[in-house]
C-alpha cells in the first residue's frame, strides 16, 4: 500500500473511476425527466413548444380554418345530403354531397339568409315550395353545377373566390340551394336547401 503524501490529510481519492457509482435507483427518474424536457422542446405543438411562421416569428395560437357544415333537406324535411364550407386562401371552399336527387346537372345558388324552413301558404299548405326565407342570392358568387348520377348521388368541391366565410357566418349565415335540372338556377325550382350558420 502506497504511503500518504506529505501535506495531504484525510482519505485520498480512489484511483479507480469505477469506484464512483450513482445508485441505480436515481438513474431511471433522471433519464425520464431529461427525455420529457427534450420532447417538450422539440415538439412544436407539445407543452413548452411553439409555432413558427415562414418569416421566423413565433405564433402561440395558430389560426384554425373556419369550417361549418349543414344537412341538405328537401321540401318535406328529409335529409338529402350534406354541405361543408371551409376557409380557403382565396375565398371559401364549398363541398356538396347529395343523394336522392334526379339524375342530371343541377344548378346551385348561395343566398343571404340561413333559413330553410319552407313556409306554408294557402296554395301550399304542407310547406312544399320555394324557400322564400333564404332571401336574395349572393351577388357575384358562381358555383359549378352538381352532376347527379342515375343512383341519385352527386358530389362537388369548389372554391368561391373573395368570400369571407367568417364574416358570412357572423351575420345571418347563408343557404345553399340545389335546383332542378336546368341551365340556370333562376329558371328552376329548388329541390334541396342547406342552412349554414345564422
Short mmCIF file of N, CA and C in Angstrom, two decimals:
data_model
loop_
_atom_site.label_atom_id
_atom_site.label_comp_id
_atom_site.label_asym_id
_atom_site.label_seq_id
_atom_site.Cartn_x
_atom_site.Cartn_y
_atom_site.Cartn_z
N UNK A 1 0.85 -1.19 0.00
CA UNK A 1 0.00 0.00 0.00
C UNK A 1 0.88 1.22 0.00
N UNK A 2 0.49 2.23 -0.86
CA UNK A 2 1.30 3.44 -1.01
C UNK A 2 1.09 4.35 0.18
N UNK A 3 2.17 4.93 0.66
CA UNK A 3 2.09 5.82 1.82
C UNK A 3 1.50 7.15 1.42
N UNK A 4 0.74 7.78 2.34
CA UNK A 4 0.16 9.10 2.03
C UNK A 4 1.25 10.11 1.77
N UNK A 5 0.99 11.04 0.83
CA UNK A 5 1.96 12.08 0.52
C UNK A 5 1.95 13.12 1.63
N UNK A 6 3.08 13.72 1.83
CA UNK A 6 3.16 14.75 2.88
C UNK A 6 2.22 15.91 2.57
N UNK A 7 1.56 16.44 3.59
CA UNK A 7 0.69 17.60 3.42
C UNK A 7 -0.73 17.25 3.08
N UNK A 8 -1.02 16.00 2.82
CA UNK A 8 -2.38 15.59 2.48
C UNK A 8 -2.93 14.80 3.64
N UNK A 9 -4.06 15.24 4.12
CA UNK A 9 -4.68 14.54 5.24
C UNK A 9 -6.01 13.99 4.82
N UNK A 10 -6.58 13.14 5.61
CA UNK A 10 -7.89 12.55 5.32
C UNK A 10 -7.78 11.44 4.31
N UNK A 11 -8.94 11.06 3.79
CA UNK A 11 -8.99 9.94 2.86
C UNK A 11 -8.59 10.41 1.48
N UNK A 12 -7.72 9.67 0.84
CA UNK A 12 -7.29 10.04 -0.51
C UNK A 12 -8.34 9.62 -1.52
N UNK A 13 -8.33 10.25 -2.71
CA UNK A 13 -9.28 9.95 -3.78
C UNK A 13 -8.96 8.57 -4.35
N UNK A 14 -9.95 7.72 -4.52
CA UNK A 14 -9.69 6.39 -5.08
C UNK A 14 -9.10 6.52 -6.47
N UNK A 15 -8.23 5.57 -6.80
CA UNK A 15 -7.54 5.62 -8.08
C UNK A 15 -8.33 5.02 -9.21
N UNK A 16 -9.45 4.34 -8.95
CA UNK A 16 -10.23 3.69 -10.00
C UNK A 16 -11.57 4.41 -10.17
N UNK A 17 -11.88 4.92 -11.37
CA UNK A 17 -13.13 5.65 -11.58
C UNK A 17 -14.36 4.81 -11.30
N UNK A 18 -14.25 3.50 -11.50
CA UNK A 18 -15.44 2.68 -11.29
C UNK A 18 -15.88 2.64 -9.84
N UNK A 19 -15.06 3.13 -8.96
CA UNK A 19 -15.44 3.15 -7.56
C UNK A 19 -16.45 4.24 -7.28
N UNK A 20 -16.60 5.25 -8.21
CA UNK A 20 -17.59 6.31 -8.05
C UNK A 20 -18.81 5.93 -8.86
N UNK A 21 -19.83 5.41 -8.25
CA UNK A 21 -21.04 4.99 -8.96
C UNK A 21 -22.25 5.68 -8.35
N UNK A 22 -23.25 5.93 -9.24
CA UNK A 22 -24.53 6.51 -8.79
C UNK A 22 -25.48 5.36 -8.57
N UNK A 23 -26.16 5.34 -7.44
CA UNK A 23 -27.12 4.25 -7.20
C UNK A 23 -28.12 4.18 -8.34
N UNK A 24 -28.43 2.97 -8.77
CA UNK A 24 -29.30 2.77 -9.93
C UNK A 24 -30.70 3.34 -9.71
N UNK A 25 -31.12 3.42 -8.47
CA UNK A 25 -32.48 3.90 -8.22
C UNK A 25 -32.64 5.37 -8.62
N UNK A 26 -31.53 6.10 -8.78
CA UNK A 26 -31.61 7.51 -9.19
C UNK A 26 -31.53 7.68 -10.71
N UNK A 27 -31.06 6.67 -11.41
CA UNK A 27 -30.84 6.81 -12.85
C UNK A 27 -32.13 6.89 -13.65
N UNK A 28 -33.09 6.01 -13.35
CA UNK A 28 -34.33 5.98 -14.13
C UNK A 28 -35.11 7.28 -14.05
N UNK A 29 -35.36 7.84 -12.84
CA UNK A 29 -36.09 9.12 -12.79
C UNK A 29 -35.36 10.25 -13.49
N UNK A 30 -34.05 10.28 -13.37
CA UNK A 30 -33.29 11.34 -14.02
C UNK A 30 -33.38 11.24 -15.53
N UNK A 31 -33.26 10.02 -16.06
CA UNK A 31 -33.35 9.82 -17.51
C UNK A 31 -34.73 10.18 -18.03
N UNK A 32 -35.76 9.81 -17.27
CA UNK A 32 -37.14 10.14 -17.68
C UNK A 32 -37.34 11.64 -17.75
N UNK A 33 -36.85 12.36 -16.76
CA UNK A 33 -37.00 13.82 -16.73
C UNK A 33 -36.30 14.46 -17.92
N UNK A 34 -35.11 13.98 -18.25
CA UNK A 34 -34.38 14.53 -19.39
C UNK A 34 -35.11 14.28 -20.70
N UNK A 35 -35.67 13.08 -20.85
CA UNK A 35 -36.41 12.77 -22.08
C UNK A 35 -37.64 13.65 -22.22
N UNK A 36 -38.35 13.88 -21.13
CA UNK A 36 -39.55 14.73 -21.18
C UNK A 36 -39.20 16.16 -21.55
N UNK A 37 -38.13 16.67 -20.99
CA UNK A 37 -37.71 18.03 -21.32
C UNK A 37 -37.32 18.15 -22.79
N UNK A 38 -36.63 17.14 -23.29
CA UNK A 38 -36.22 17.16 -24.70
C UNK A 38 -37.43 17.10 -25.61
N UNK A 39 -38.41 16.27 -25.26
CA UNK A 39 -39.61 16.13 -26.09
C UNK A 39 -40.40 17.42 -26.13
N UNK A 40 -40.51 18.12 -25.00
CA UNK A 40 -41.27 19.36 -24.96
C UNK A 40 -40.64 20.42 -25.85
N UNK A 41 -39.35 20.46 -25.89
CA UNK A 41 -38.69 21.47 -26.70
C UNK A 41 -38.74 21.18 -28.18
N UNK A 42 -38.77 19.91 -28.57
CA UNK A 42 -38.73 19.57 -29.99
C UNK A 42 -40.10 19.52 -30.63
N UNK A 43 -41.14 19.29 -29.84
CA UNK A 43 -42.48 19.16 -30.39
C UNK A 43 -43.15 20.52 -30.42
N UNK A 44 -43.40 21.10 -31.62
CA UNK A 44 -43.94 22.45 -31.67
C UNK A 44 -45.34 22.55 -31.12
N UNK A 45 -46.07 21.44 -31.06
CA UNK A 45 -47.43 21.50 -30.55
C UNK A 45 -47.53 20.97 -29.14
N UNK A 46 -46.44 20.50 -28.58
CA UNK A 46 -46.47 19.96 -27.23
C UNK A 46 -46.26 21.04 -26.20
N UNK A 47 -46.34 20.68 -24.92
CA UNK A 47 -46.11 21.66 -23.85
C UNK A 47 -44.74 22.26 -23.97
N UNK A 48 -44.68 23.57 -23.89
CA UNK A 48 -43.40 24.25 -23.99
C UNK A 48 -42.98 24.51 -25.41
N UNK A 49 -43.73 24.01 -26.40
CA UNK A 49 -43.39 24.23 -27.79
C UNK A 49 -44.04 25.50 -28.31
N UNK A 50 -43.76 25.80 -29.56
CA UNK A 50 -44.35 26.98 -30.18
C UNK A 50 -44.44 26.75 -31.67
N UNK A 51 -45.23 27.58 -32.33
CA UNK A 51 -45.36 27.51 -33.77
C UNK A 51 -44.54 28.63 -34.38
N UNK A 52 -43.86 28.35 -35.46
CA UNK A 52 -43.04 29.36 -36.13
C UNK A 52 -43.60 29.61 -37.51
N UNK A 53 -43.80 30.88 -37.86
CA UNK A 53 -44.30 31.23 -39.17
C UNK A 53 -43.16 31.22 -40.17
N UNK A 54 -43.49 31.43 -41.45
CA UNK A 54 -42.47 31.39 -42.50
C UNK A 54 -41.41 32.47 -42.32
N UNK A 55 -41.79 33.62 -41.72
CA UNK A 55 -40.81 34.68 -41.55
C UNK A 55 -40.06 34.58 -40.22
N UNK A 56 -40.22 33.46 -39.51
CA UNK A 56 -39.47 33.23 -38.29
C UNK A 56 -40.13 33.71 -37.02
N UNK A 57 -41.30 34.37 -37.13
CA UNK A 57 -41.97 34.85 -35.93
C UNK A 57 -42.67 33.70 -35.22
N UNK A 58 -42.67 33.77 -33.89
CA UNK A 58 -43.31 32.74 -33.09
C UNK A 58 -44.78 33.08 -32.91
N UNK A 59 -45.63 32.10 -33.17
CA UNK A 59 -47.07 32.29 -33.06
C UNK A 59 -47.59 31.31 -32.02
N UNK A 60 -48.11 31.84 -30.91
CA UNK A 60 -48.57 30.99 -29.82
C UNK A 60 -49.83 30.22 -30.18
N UNK A 61 -50.78 30.87 -30.81
CA UNK A 61 -52.05 30.24 -31.16
C UNK A 61 -52.28 30.33 -32.66
N UNK A 62 -51.91 29.32 -33.42
CA UNK A 62 -52.08 29.37 -34.87
C UNK A 62 -53.55 29.45 -35.23
N UNK A 63 -53.85 30.09 -36.36
CA UNK A 63 -55.22 30.24 -36.81
C UNK A 63 -55.75 28.91 -37.32
N UNK A 64 -56.89 28.51 -36.81
CA UNK A 64 -57.53 27.28 -37.26
C UNK A 64 -58.57 27.67 -38.32
N UNK A 65 -58.55 27.04 -39.49
CA UNK A 65 -59.52 27.41 -40.53
C UNK A 65 -60.95 27.27 -40.03
N UNK A 66 -61.77 28.26 -40.37
CA UNK A 66 -63.18 28.21 -40.01
C UNK A 66 -63.86 27.17 -40.89
N UNK A 67 -64.69 26.33 -40.27
CA UNK A 67 -65.43 25.32 -41.02
C UNK A 67 -66.83 25.22 -40.47
N UNK A 68 -67.79 25.11 -41.35
CA UNK A 68 -69.19 24.99 -40.95
C UNK A 68 -69.88 24.03 -41.90
N UNK A 69 -70.76 23.21 -41.37
CA UNK A 69 -71.47 22.26 -42.23
C UNK A 69 -72.94 22.21 -41.84
N UNK A 70 -73.75 21.71 -42.77
CA UNK A 70 -75.19 21.60 -42.53
C UNK A 70 -75.75 20.52 -43.45
N UNK A 71 -76.90 19.99 -43.06
CA UNK A 71 -77.55 18.98 -43.89
C UNK A 71 -78.40 19.65 -44.97
N UNK A 72 -78.40 19.03 -46.13
CA UNK A 72 -79.35 19.40 -47.17
C UNK A 72 -80.68 18.75 -46.83
N UNK A 73 -81.76 19.50 -46.96
CA UNK A 73 -83.09 18.93 -46.73
C UNK A 73 -83.97 19.21 -47.95
N UNK A 74 -84.87 18.30 -48.22
CA UNK A 74 -85.82 18.52 -49.31
C UNK A 74 -87.04 19.26 -48.76
N UNK A 75 -88.00 19.65 -49.61
CA UNK A 75 -89.15 20.41 -49.11
C UNK A 75 -89.95 19.70 -48.03
N UNK A 76 -89.91 18.37 -48.00
CA UNK A 76 -90.64 17.64 -46.95
C UNK A 76 -89.85 17.54 -45.65
N UNK A 77 -88.60 18.02 -45.65
CA UNK A 77 -87.78 17.98 -44.45
C UNK A 77 -86.88 16.76 -44.35
N UNK A 78 -86.86 15.91 -45.36
CA UNK A 78 -85.99 14.73 -45.34
C UNK A 78 -84.56 15.12 -45.73
N UNK A 79 -83.59 14.43 -45.14
CA UNK A 79 -82.19 14.72 -45.45
C UNK A 79 -81.85 14.28 -46.86
N UNK A 80 -81.18 15.18 -47.58
CA UNK A 80 -80.81 14.89 -48.97
C UNK A 80 -79.31 15.06 -49.21
N UNK A 81 -78.53 15.12 -48.12
CA UNK A 81 -77.08 15.26 -48.29
C UNK A 81 -76.49 16.17 -47.24
N UNK A 82 -75.29 16.65 -47.54
CA UNK A 82 -74.55 17.48 -46.58
C UNK A 82 -73.73 18.52 -47.34
N UNK A 83 -73.61 19.70 -46.74
CA UNK A 83 -72.82 20.80 -47.31
C UNK A 83 -71.78 21.21 -46.28
N UNK A 84 -70.54 21.42 -46.71
CA UNK A 84 -69.47 21.88 -45.81
C UNK A 84 -68.78 23.08 -46.43
N UNK A 85 -68.64 24.15 -45.65
CA UNK A 85 -67.92 25.35 -46.06
C UNK A 85 -66.66 25.46 -45.21
N UNK A 86 -65.52 25.74 -45.86
CA UNK A 86 -64.25 25.87 -45.17
C UNK A 86 -63.49 27.06 -45.72
N UNK A 87 -62.84 27.82 -44.82
CA UNK A 87 -61.98 28.92 -45.26
C UNK A 87 -60.89 28.41 -46.18
N UNK A 88 -60.64 29.13 -47.26
CA UNK A 88 -59.54 28.80 -48.16
C UNK A 88 -58.71 30.06 -48.36
N UNK A 89 -57.50 29.90 -48.91
CA UNK A 89 -56.60 31.04 -49.08
C UNK A 89 -57.22 32.12 -49.96
N UNK A 90 -57.96 31.71 -50.97
CA UNK A 90 -58.50 32.68 -51.92
C UNK A 90 -60.00 32.87 -51.79
N UNK A 91 -60.60 32.36 -50.74
CA UNK A 91 -62.04 32.51 -50.58
C UNK A 91 -62.62 31.47 -49.65
N UNK A 92 -63.62 30.75 -50.15
CA UNK A 92 -64.31 29.75 -49.34
C UNK A 92 -64.50 28.47 -50.16
N UNK A 93 -64.09 27.34 -49.58
CA UNK A 93 -64.29 26.06 -50.25
C UNK A 93 -65.69 25.53 -49.92
N UNK A 94 -66.40 25.12 -50.96
CA UNK A 94 -67.74 24.57 -50.80
C UNK A 94 -67.72 23.11 -51.25
N UNK A 95 -68.14 22.22 -50.36
CA UNK A 95 -68.26 20.79 -50.70
C UNK A 95 -69.72 20.40 -50.55
N UNK A 96 -70.29 19.85 -51.61
CA UNK A 96 -71.69 19.41 -51.59
C UNK A 96 -71.73 17.92 -51.86
N UNK A 97 -72.35 17.17 -50.95
CA UNK A 97 -72.58 15.74 -51.11
C UNK A 97 -74.09 15.53 -51.05
N UNK A 98 -74.67 15.08 -52.15
CA UNK A 98 -76.13 14.97 -52.22
C UNK A 98 -76.55 13.57 -52.64
N UNK A 99 -77.76 13.19 -52.26
CA UNK A 99 -78.31 11.90 -52.68
C UNK A 99 -79.83 12.02 -52.73
N UNK A 100 -80.43 11.07 -53.44
CA UNK A 100 -81.88 11.07 -53.58
C UNK A 100 -82.41 12.13 -54.53
N UNK A 101 -81.56 12.60 -55.45
CA UNK A 101 -81.97 13.63 -56.40
C UNK A 101 -82.11 13.05 -57.80
N UNK A 102 -82.87 13.71 -58.67
CA UNK A 102 -82.97 13.24 -60.05
C UNK A 102 -81.62 13.35 -60.76
N UNK A 103 -81.37 12.44 -61.66
CA UNK A 103 -80.11 12.46 -62.41
C UNK A 103 -80.05 13.70 -63.30
N UNK A 104 -78.84 14.22 -63.48
CA UNK A 104 -78.66 15.37 -64.36
C UNK A 104 -77.78 16.42 -63.73
N UNK A 105 -77.71 17.59 -64.38
CA UNK A 105 -76.88 18.69 -63.92
C UNK A 105 -77.75 19.71 -63.19
N UNK A 106 -77.48 19.86 -61.91
CA UNK A 106 -78.31 20.73 -61.06
C UNK A 106 -77.58 22.03 -60.76
N UNK A 107 -78.18 23.19 -61.09
CA UNK A 107 -77.58 24.47 -60.70
C UNK A 107 -77.61 24.64 -59.18
N UNK A 108 -76.63 25.35 -58.66
CA UNK A 108 -76.54 25.65 -57.23
C UNK A 108 -76.56 27.16 -57.03
N UNK A 109 -77.07 27.61 -55.90
CA UNK A 109 -77.05 29.04 -55.60
C UNK A 109 -76.84 29.24 -54.10
N UNK A 110 -76.14 30.35 -53.76
CA UNK A 110 -75.93 30.75 -52.37
C UNK A 110 -76.78 31.97 -52.08
N UNK A 111 -77.44 31.96 -50.92
CA UNK A 111 -78.35 33.05 -50.59
C UNK A 111 -77.98 33.70 -49.26
N UNK A 112 -78.60 34.85 -48.98
CA UNK A 112 -78.15 35.73 -47.90
C UNK A 112 -78.60 35.35 -46.50
N UNK A 113 -79.51 34.39 -46.35
CA UNK A 113 -80.01 34.04 -45.02
C UNK A 113 -80.09 32.52 -44.85
N UNK A 114 -79.64 32.04 -43.69
CA UNK A 114 -79.67 30.60 -43.40
C UNK A 114 -81.05 30.21 -42.88
N UNK A 115 -82.03 30.22 -43.76
CA UNK A 115 -83.40 29.89 -43.37
C UNK A 115 -83.98 28.93 -44.40
N UNK A 116 -84.01 27.66 -44.04
CA UNK A 116 -84.53 26.64 -44.96
C UNK A 116 -85.87 26.10 -44.51
N UNK A 117 -86.60 26.88 -43.73
CA UNK A 117 -87.95 26.49 -43.37
C UNK A 117 -88.88 26.84 -44.52
N UNK A 118 -89.46 25.83 -45.14
CA UNK A 118 -90.37 26.07 -46.26
C UNK A 118 -91.71 26.53 -45.70
N UNK A 119 -92.11 27.77 -45.97
CA UNK A 119 -93.34 28.28 -45.37
C UNK A 119 -94.59 27.68 -45.99
N UNK A 120 -95.60 27.48 -45.15
CA UNK A 120 -96.88 27.00 -45.66
C UNK A 120 -97.70 28.18 -46.15
N UNK A 121 -98.40 27.99 -47.23
CA UNK A 121 -99.27 29.01 -47.80
C UNK A 121 -100.61 28.36 -48.11
N UNK A 122 -101.65 29.17 -48.34
CA UNK A 122 -102.94 28.57 -48.72
C UNK A 122 -102.84 27.70 -49.96
N UNK A 123 -101.95 28.11 -50.88
CA UNK A 123 -101.77 27.33 -52.10
C UNK A 123 -100.90 26.10 -51.85
N UNK A 124 -100.12 26.14 -50.78
CA UNK A 124 -99.17 25.07 -50.49
C UNK A 124 -99.20 24.78 -48.99
N UNK A 125 -100.26 24.20 -48.46
CA UNK A 125 -100.42 24.07 -47.01
C UNK A 125 -99.39 23.18 -46.33
N UNK A 126 -98.75 22.30 -47.06
CA UNK A 126 -97.76 21.42 -46.42
C UNK A 126 -96.38 22.07 -46.37
N UNK A 127 -96.23 23.26 -46.94
CA UNK A 127 -94.93 23.93 -46.92
C UNK A 127 -94.02 23.52 -48.05
N UNK A 128 -94.51 22.72 -48.97
CA UNK A 128 -93.69 22.31 -50.10
C UNK A 128 -93.68 23.43 -51.13
N UNK A 129 -92.52 23.91 -51.47
CA UNK A 129 -92.44 25.01 -52.44
C UNK A 129 -91.13 25.73 -52.31
N UNK A 130 -91.11 26.98 -52.71
CA UNK A 130 -89.87 27.75 -52.67
C UNK A 130 -89.48 28.08 -51.23
N UNK A 131 -88.18 28.12 -50.97
CA UNK A 131 -87.66 28.55 -49.67
C UNK A 131 -87.49 30.07 -49.73
N UNK A 132 -88.56 30.79 -49.49
CA UNK A 132 -88.51 32.25 -49.62
C UNK A 132 -87.68 32.90 -48.52
N UNK A 133 -87.48 32.20 -47.40
CA UNK A 133 -86.73 32.77 -46.28
C UNK A 133 -85.25 32.93 -46.54
N UNK A 134 -84.73 32.33 -47.59
CA UNK A 134 -83.29 32.41 -47.85
C UNK A 134 -82.89 33.78 -48.38
N UNK A 135 -83.84 34.57 -48.82
CA UNK A 135 -83.52 35.90 -49.32
C UNK A 135 -82.88 35.86 -50.70
N UNK A 136 -82.26 36.98 -51.04
CA UNK A 136 -81.68 37.12 -52.37
C UNK A 136 -80.40 36.30 -52.49
N UNK A 137 -80.05 35.99 -53.72
CA UNK A 137 -78.80 35.28 -53.99
C UNK A 137 -77.62 36.21 -53.73
N UNK A 138 -76.50 35.65 -53.25
CA UNK A 138 -75.31 36.45 -53.02
C UNK A 138 -74.76 36.93 -54.36
N UNK A 139 -74.51 38.23 -54.50
CA UNK A 139 -74.03 38.75 -55.79
C UNK A 139 -72.61 38.30 -56.09
N UNK A 140 -72.36 38.01 -57.33
CA UNK A 140 -71.02 37.66 -57.78
C UNK A 140 -70.53 36.29 -57.40
N UNK A 141 -71.40 35.45 -56.86
CA UNK A 141 -71.00 34.10 -56.44
C UNK A 141 -71.43 33.10 -57.51
N UNK A 142 -70.47 32.40 -58.05
CA UNK A 142 -70.76 31.40 -59.07
C UNK A 142 -70.29 30.03 -58.60
N UNK A 143 -71.19 29.08 -58.68
CA UNK A 143 -70.87 27.70 -58.30
C UNK A 143 -71.05 26.79 -59.50
N UNK A 144 -70.23 25.74 -59.58
CA UNK A 144 -70.43 24.77 -60.68
C UNK A 144 -71.71 23.99 -60.46
N UNK A 145 -72.19 23.37 -61.51
CA UNK A 145 -73.39 22.55 -61.37
C UNK A 145 -73.05 21.24 -60.67
N UNK A 146 -74.02 20.74 -59.93
CA UNK A 146 -73.89 19.45 -59.25
C UNK A 146 -74.37 18.36 -60.20
N UNK A 147 -73.47 17.49 -60.59
CA UNK A 147 -73.83 16.41 -61.51
C UNK A 147 -74.25 15.19 -60.69
N UNK A 148 -75.50 14.79 -60.88
CA UNK A 148 -76.07 13.66 -60.15
C UNK A 148 -76.21 12.47 -61.09
N UNK A 149 -75.75 11.31 -60.64
CA UNK A 149 -75.81 10.10 -61.45
C UNK A 149 -77.16 9.42 -61.38
N UNK A 150 -77.25 8.31 -62.08
CA UNK A 150 -78.50 7.55 -62.10
C UNK A 150 -78.87 6.99 -60.73
N UNK A 151 -77.87 6.89 -59.85
CA UNK A 151 -78.15 6.39 -58.49
C UNK A 151 -78.67 7.50 -57.57
N UNK A 152 -78.80 8.71 -58.10
CA UNK A 152 -79.33 9.82 -57.32
C UNK A 152 -78.30 10.54 -56.47
N UNK A 153 -77.02 10.17 -56.60
CA UNK A 153 -75.96 10.77 -55.78
C UNK A 153 -75.06 11.66 -56.62
N UNK A 154 -74.55 12.70 -56.00
CA UNK A 154 -73.61 13.59 -56.67
C UNK A 154 -72.76 14.33 -55.65
N UNK A 155 -71.58 14.79 -56.08
CA UNK A 155 -70.67 15.49 -55.18
C UNK A 155 -69.84 16.49 -55.97
N UNK A 156 -69.63 17.67 -55.39
CA UNK A 156 -68.72 18.66 -55.98
C UNK A 156 -67.89 19.29 -54.87
N UNK A 157 -66.74 19.84 -55.27
CA UNK A 157 -65.90 20.64 -54.39
C UNK A 157 -65.40 21.82 -55.20
N UNK A 158 -65.65 23.03 -54.71
CA UNK A 158 -65.28 24.22 -55.46
C UNK A 158 -64.91 25.34 -54.51
N UNK A 159 -63.99 26.22 -54.93
CA UNK A 159 -63.62 27.38 -54.13
C UNK A 159 -64.31 28.61 -54.71
N UNK A 160 -65.07 29.28 -53.84
CA UNK A 160 -65.75 30.51 -54.23
C UNK A 160 -64.83 31.67 -53.88
N UNK A 161 -64.39 32.41 -54.89
CA UNK A 161 -63.41 33.47 -54.68
C UNK A 161 -64.01 34.66 -53.93
N UNK A 162 -63.16 35.30 -53.14
CA UNK A 162 -63.48 36.56 -52.47
C UNK A 162 -64.70 36.49 -51.56
N UNK A 163 -64.92 35.34 -50.93
CA UNK A 163 -66.00 35.21 -49.95
C UNK A 163 -65.36 34.92 -48.60
N UNK A 164 -65.63 35.77 -47.61
CA UNK A 164 -65.10 35.60 -46.26
C UNK A 164 -66.11 34.80 -45.45
N UNK A 165 -65.80 33.53 -45.21
CA UNK A 165 -66.73 32.65 -44.52
C UNK A 165 -67.03 33.13 -43.11
N UNK A 166 -66.00 33.58 -42.39
CA UNK A 166 -66.22 34.01 -41.01
C UNK A 166 -67.19 35.18 -40.95
N UNK A 167 -67.02 36.15 -41.85
CA UNK A 167 -67.94 37.30 -41.89
C UNK A 167 -69.34 36.85 -42.28
N UNK A 168 -69.41 35.89 -43.17
CA UNK A 168 -70.71 35.38 -43.62
C UNK A 168 -71.46 34.73 -42.47
N UNK A 169 -70.75 34.00 -41.62
CA UNK A 169 -71.38 33.30 -40.51
C UNK A 169 -71.78 34.24 -39.38
N UNK A 170 -71.06 35.36 -39.25
CA UNK A 170 -71.36 36.30 -38.18
C UNK A 170 -72.68 37.01 -38.41
N UNK A 171 -73.12 37.12 -39.63
CA UNK A 171 -74.36 37.83 -39.94
C UNK A 171 -75.53 36.84 -39.87
N UNK A 172 -76.26 36.71 -40.94
CA UNK A 172 -77.42 35.82 -40.96
C UNK A 172 -77.10 34.45 -41.55
N UNK A 173 -75.82 34.17 -41.71
CA UNK A 173 -75.45 32.90 -42.32
C UNK A 173 -75.73 32.92 -43.81
N UNK A 174 -75.84 31.75 -44.39
CA UNK A 174 -76.15 31.63 -45.81
C UNK A 174 -76.89 30.32 -46.03
N UNK A 175 -77.50 30.21 -47.17
CA UNK A 175 -78.20 28.98 -47.53
C UNK A 175 -77.76 28.57 -48.92
N UNK A 176 -77.51 27.29 -49.09
CA UNK A 176 -77.20 26.75 -50.41
C UNK A 176 -78.43 26.01 -50.92
N UNK A 177 -78.85 26.36 -52.13
CA UNK A 177 -79.99 25.69 -52.75
C UNK A 177 -79.52 24.83 -53.92
N UNK A 178 -80.07 23.63 -54.00
CA UNK A 178 -79.87 22.75 -55.15
C UNK A 178 -81.15 22.83 -55.97
N UNK A 179 -81.00 23.19 -57.23
CA UNK A 179 -82.17 23.40 -58.09
C UNK A 179 -82.40 22.21 -59.00
N UNK A 180 -83.59 22.18 -59.58
CA UNK A 180 -83.92 21.13 -60.54
C UNK A 180 -83.01 21.25 -61.75
N UNK A 181 -82.92 20.17 -62.51
CA UNK A 181 -82.05 20.13 -63.68
C UNK A 181 -82.42 21.27 -64.63
N UNK A 182 -81.42 22.02 -65.04
CA UNK A 182 -81.65 23.13 -65.96
C UNK A 182 -80.37 23.90 -66.17
N UNK A 183 -80.42 24.87 -67.07
CA UNK A 183 -79.22 25.63 -67.40
C UNK A 183 -78.97 26.75 -66.39
N UNK A 184 -80.03 27.27 -65.76
CA UNK A 184 -79.89 28.43 -64.88
C UNK A 184 -80.74 28.22 -63.63
N UNK A 185 -80.16 28.48 -62.45
CA UNK A 185 -80.90 28.25 -61.21
C UNK A 185 -82.11 29.16 -61.10
N UNK A 186 -82.06 30.35 -61.72
CA UNK A 186 -83.19 31.28 -61.62
C UNK A 186 -84.42 30.78 -62.36
N UNK A 187 -84.23 29.85 -63.27
CA UNK A 187 -85.36 29.34 -64.06
C UNK A 187 -85.86 27.99 -63.58
N UNK A 188 -85.32 27.49 -62.47
CA UNK A 188 -85.72 26.16 -62.00
C UNK A 188 -86.09 26.21 -60.52
N UNK A 189 -86.95 25.31 -60.11
CA UNK A 189 -87.35 25.25 -58.71
C UNK A 189 -86.24 24.62 -57.86
N UNK A 190 -86.26 24.95 -56.57
CA UNK A 190 -85.28 24.38 -55.65
C UNK A 190 -85.73 23.02 -55.16
N UNK A 191 -84.79 22.07 -55.13
CA UNK A 191 -85.09 20.71 -54.68
C UNK A 191 -84.57 20.43 -53.28
N UNK A 192 -83.54 21.16 -52.86
CA UNK A 192 -82.95 20.93 -51.54
C UNK A 192 -82.30 22.21 -51.05
N UNK A 193 -82.22 22.33 -49.72
CA UNK A 193 -81.70 23.56 -49.11
C UNK A 193 -80.85 23.19 -47.90
N UNK A 194 -79.73 23.90 -47.71
CA UNK A 194 -78.86 23.69 -46.55
C UNK A 194 -78.62 25.03 -45.86
N UNK A 195 -79.08 25.20 -44.61
CA UNK A 195 -78.83 26.46 -43.88
C UNK A 195 -77.48 26.39 -43.17
N UNK A 196 -76.57 27.28 -43.49
CA UNK A 196 -75.23 27.25 -42.91
C UNK A 196 -75.02 28.51 -42.08
N UNK A 197 -74.76 28.33 -40.79
CA UNK A 197 -74.56 29.47 -39.90
C UNK A 197 -75.88 30.13 -39.55
N UNK A 198 -75.80 31.40 -39.19
CA UNK A 198 -77.00 32.17 -38.89
C UNK A 198 -77.49 32.00 -37.48
#
